[in-house]
Amino acid sequence: EPEVTQTPSHQVTQMGQEVILRCVPISNHLYFYWYRQILGQKVEFLVSFYNNEISEKSEIFDDQFSVERPDGSNFTLKIRSTKLEDSAMYFCAGARGNPQETQYFGPGTRLLVL
Amino acid sequence: AQSVSQHNHHVILSEAASLELGCNYSYGGTVNLFWYVQYPGQHLQLLLKYFSGDPLVKGIKGFEAEFIKSKFSFNLRKPSVQWSDTAEYFCAVHGTGTASKLTFGTGTRLQVTL
């Protein structure tokens, strides 16, 4: 059964550095999402992406964040200048058809900003 | 804005005990409802979902949930838990309109003892 994969599984970075989190969605998925979970808190929506553009973004997803799908397979989340409060588990998800279908999640990338 | 409440933060049960985890949501329209499970060290996996039709839905591993529209609830149940059900359980909702993001509850940590 195909799965969503994410790399790296863990990343440690210094405050102010740029990080890129990568996701390979399931091949027939068309809708893509990033969520994050700060330790001890709920999973929060960051951004949704369809047809090579952002469909919706949350208040968390400010100018420091960007997403792209440069080659039709990888789906990336970039944080330009990381802050301590960006430390969290970042989950990628995808859905096959219309936005109401089930979202399938990747294993997550644990980001630690020092 | 949509929101999800899970009132049980940590539940400890003995094997073979029955389980019911509460989930209430707030949303001003028709919703799709989900329960996801996160086993230790693993990614979020779909347990079951409700889109329409029979309000009693059955999922994997013997789990079921009942959608009660009048109570804005979608409680998860299992008649007899196993040690392997030890995990974190998340209720989630998204609307059936253009807003495709999932809104999660805070999660319930279930610990099943032998």
Coordinates of C-alpha atoms in Angstrom, one line a residue:
Chain A
E1 CA 0.0 0.0 0.0
P2 CA 1.5 3.3 -1.0
E3 CA 2.4 5.7 1.8
V4 CA 3.3 9.4 2.2
T5 CA 7.0 9.7 3.0
Q6 CA 8.8 12.6 4.6
T7 CA 12.5 13.6 5.0
P8 CA 14.3 14.2 7.2
S9 CA 12.8 12.4 10.1
H10 CA 14.6 14.7 12.5
Q11 CA 16.3 18.1 11.9
V12 CA 18.1 20.3 14.4
T13 CA 18.9 23.9 13.3
Q14 CA 20.0 27.2 14.7
M15 CA 17.6 30.1 15.1
G16 CA 17.6 32.2 12.0
Q17 CA 18.6 29.4 9.6
E18 CA 16.5 28.2 6.7
V19 CA 15.1 24.7 6.7
I20 CA 13.3 22.7 4.0
L21 CA 11.1 19.9 4.9
R22 CA 10.3 17.4 2.1
C23 CA 7.4 15.2 1.4
V24 CA 6.6 12.7 -1.3
P25 CA 2.9 12.3 -1.5
I26 CA 1.0 9.3 -2.8
S27 CA 1.2 9.5 -6.6
N28 CA -2.4 9.9 -7.5
H29 CA -3.1 12.5 -4.8
L30 CA -3.9 16.0 -6.0
Y31 CA -4.4 17.9 -2.7
F32 CA -1.6 18.5 -0.3
Y33 CA -1.3 19.8 3.2
W34 CA 1.1 20.7 5.9
Y35 CA 0.2 20.5 9.5
R36 CA 2.3 20.9 12.6
Q37 CA 2.1 19.7 16.2
I38 CA 4.0 21.5 18.9
L39 CA 4.9 19.2 21.7
G40 CA 1.9 18.6 24.0
Q41 CA -0.4 20.6 21.8
K42 CA -3.0 19.8 19.1
V43 CA -2.2 19.2 15.4
E44 CA -2.7 22.5 13.6
F45 CA -3.3 23.2 10.0
L46 CA -0.7 25.3 8.2
V47 CA -1.5 25.3 4.5
S48 CA -3.3 23.5 1.7
F49 CA -2.0 23.3 -1.9
Y50 CA -3.8 22.3 -5.1
N51 CA -3.0 22.8 -8.8
N52 CA 0.3 24.3 -7.9
E53 CA -1.0 27.1 -5.8
I54 CA -2.0 27.7 -2.2
S55 CA -5.7 27.0 -1.6
E56 CA -5.8 28.1 2.1
K57 CA -3.4 29.0 4.8
S58 CA -3.6 29.6 8.5
E59 CA -2.5 32.6 10.5
I60 CA 0.6 30.5 11.4
F61 CA 1.7 30.4 7.8
D62 CA 3.2 33.9 7.6
D63 CA 5.8 35.3 5.2
Q64 CA 8.5 33.1 6.7
F65 CA 6.8 30.0 5.3
S66 CA 6.5 28.9 1.7
V67 CA 5.5 25.7 -0.1
E68 CA 6.1 24.4 -3.6
R69 CA 5.9 21.3 -5.7
P70 CA 8.8 21.9 -8.0
D71 CA 9.0 18.6 -9.9
G72 CA 5.5 17.2 -9.6
S73 CA 6.5 14.7 -6.9
N74 CA 8.2 16.3 -4.0
F75 CA 6.1 18.8 -1.9
T76 CA 8.3 21.0 0.2
L77 CA 7.8 23.4 3.2
K78 CA 10.4 26.0 3.6
I79 CA 10.9 28.1 6.7
R80 CA 13.2 31.0 5.8
S81 CA 14.4 32.2 9.2
T82 CA 13.5 29.7 11.9
K83 CA 12.4 30.8 15.3
L84 CA 12.5 28.9 18.6
E85 CA 8.7 28.6 18.4
D86 CA 8.9 26.8 15.1
S87 CA 10.1 23.7 17.0
A88 CA 7.4 21.1 16.3
M89 CA 6.5 17.9 14.4
Y90 CA 5.6 18.8 10.9
F91 CA 3.2 16.5 9.0
C92 CA 2.6 16.3 5.3
A93 CA -0.8 15.0 4.1
G94 CA -2.4 14.3 0.8
A95 CA -5.8 13.6 -0.6
R96 CA -6.9 11.9 -3.8
G97 CA -9.8 13.8 -5.1
N98 CA -11.9 16.7 -4.0
P99 CA -10.9 18.4 -0.8
Q100 CA -13.4 16.4 1.2
E101 CA -11.7 13.1 0.8
T102 CA -9.7 11.4 3.5
Q103 CA -6.2 12.9 4.1
Y104 CA -3.4 10.5 4.4
F105 CA -0.5 11.6 6.6
G106 CA 3.2 11.1 6.5
P107 CA 5.4 10.1 9.5
G108 CA 6.4 13.6 10.2
T109 CA 9.6 15.6 10.6
R110 CA 10.6 16.6 14.1
L111 CA 12.2 20.1 13.9
L112 CA 14.2 21.4 16.8
V113 CA 15.3 25.1 16.6
L114 CA 18.0 26.0 19.1
Chain B
A1 CA -14.7 28.9 13.0
Q2 CA -14.7 25.2 13.5
S3 CA -13.4 23.6 16.7
V4 CA -13.1 20.1 18.2
S5 CA -13.2 19.2 21.9
Q6 CA -11.9 15.9 23.3
H7 CA -12.7 15.8 27.0
N8 CA -10.6 12.8 28.0
H9 CA -6.9 13.7 27.9
H10 CA -5.6 10.4 29.3
V11 CA -7.4 7.2 29.7
I12 CA -6.1 4.1 31.4
L13 CA -7.9 0.8 30.9
S14 CA -7.3 -2.9 31.5
E15 CA -7.3 -5.3 28.6
A16 CA -10.9 -6.4 27.6
A17 CA -12.5 -3.2 29.1
S18 CA -14.8 -1.2 27.0
L19 CA -13.7 2.1 25.6
E20 CA -15.6 5.3 24.8
L21 CA -13.8 8.5 23.9
G22 CA -15.7 11.7 23.6
C23 CA -15.6 14.1 20.7
N24 CA -17.7 17.2 20.3
Y25 CA -17.4 19.7 17.5
S26 CA -18.5 23.1 16.7
Y27 CA -19.2 24.1 13.1
G28 CA -21.9 26.1 11.4
G29 CA -22.6 23.7 8.5
T30 CA -22.4 20.1 7.3
V31 CA -19.2 18.4 8.4
N32 CA -17.1 15.3 7.7
L33 CA -15.8 13.6 10.8
F34 CA -12.7 11.5 11.4
W35 CA -10.9 9.6 14.0
Y36 CA -7.2 9.2 13.6
V37 CA -4.8 7.1 15.7
Q38 CA -1.1 7.6 16.3
Y39 CA 0.7 4.6 17.7
P40 CA 3.9 5.2 19.5
G41 CA 6.6 6.3 17.1
Q42 CA 4.3 6.1 14.1
H43 CA 2.3 8.5 11.9
L44 CA -1.3 9.4 12.0
Q45 CA -3.5 6.7 10.6
L46 CA -7.2 6.9 9.7
L47 CA -9.4 4.8 12.0
L48 CA -12.7 5.7 10.6
K49 CA -14.7 8.5 9.0
Y50 CA -18.2 9.8 8.6
F51 CA -19.3 11.7 5.5
S52 CA -23.0 10.8 5.2
G53 CA -25.5 8.0 5.6
D54 CA -25.6 5.6 8.5
P55 CA -24.5 7.6 11.6
L56 CA -22.9 4.5 13.1
V57 CA -19.6 3.9 11.3
K58 CA -17.3 1.0 11.7
G59 CA -13.6 1.3 11.2
I60 CA -10.5 -0.8 11.4
K61 CA -9.5 -2.9 14.4
G62 CA -13.0 -3.2 15.8
F63 CA -13.5 0.5 16.4
E64 CA -16.8 2.3 15.7
A65 CA -18.1 5.8 16.1
E66 CA -21.6 7.2 16.2
F67 CA -22.4 10.6 14.8
I68 CA -25.2 12.3 16.8
K69 CA -26.0 15.5 15.0
S70 CA -28.2 16.9 17.7
K71 CA -25.4 16.6 20.2
F72 CA -22.6 17.7 17.8
S73 CA -20.8 14.5 18.9
F74 CA -18.8 11.8 17.3
N75 CA -17.7 9.4 20.1
L76 CA -15.3 6.6 19.5
R77 CA -16.1 3.1 20.9
K78 CA -14.6 -0.3 21.2
P79 CA -16.2 -3.1 23.1
S80 CA -13.0 -4.8 24.3
V81 CA -9.6 -3.1 24.1
Q82 CA -6.3 -4.8 23.6
W83 CA -2.8 -3.8 24.8
S84 CA -2.0 -3.0 21.2
D85 CA -4.6 -0.2 21.2
T86 CA -2.3 1.9 23.4
A87 CA -1.9 5.0 21.3
E88 CA -3.1 8.6 21.0
Y89 CA -6.5 9.2 19.4
F90 CA -7.5 12.3 17.6
C91 CA -10.9 13.4 16.5
A92 CA -11.0 15.7 13.5
V93 CA -13.5 17.6 11.4
H94 CA -13.7 19.5 8.2
G95 CA -16.5 21.2 6.5
T96 CA -18.0 20.1 3.2
G97 CA -17.5 23.5 1.5
T98 CA -14.3 25.0 0.2
A99 CA -12.5 24.9 3.5
S100 CA -10.6 21.6 3.2
K101 CA -8.4 21.8 6.3
L102 CA -8.8 19.4 9.1
T103 CA -9.3 20.8 12.6
F104 CA -8.1 18.4 15.2
G105 CA -9.0 17.9 18.9
T106 CA -6.2 17.9 21.5
G107 CA -6.1 14.1 21.4
T108 CA -6.7 11.4 24.0
R109 CA -3.8 9.3 25.2
L110 CA -5.1 5.7 25.8
Q111 CA -3.0 3.4 27.9
V112 CA -4.1 -0.3 28.0
T113 CA -2.6 -2.3 30.8
L114 CA -2.3 -6.1 30.8

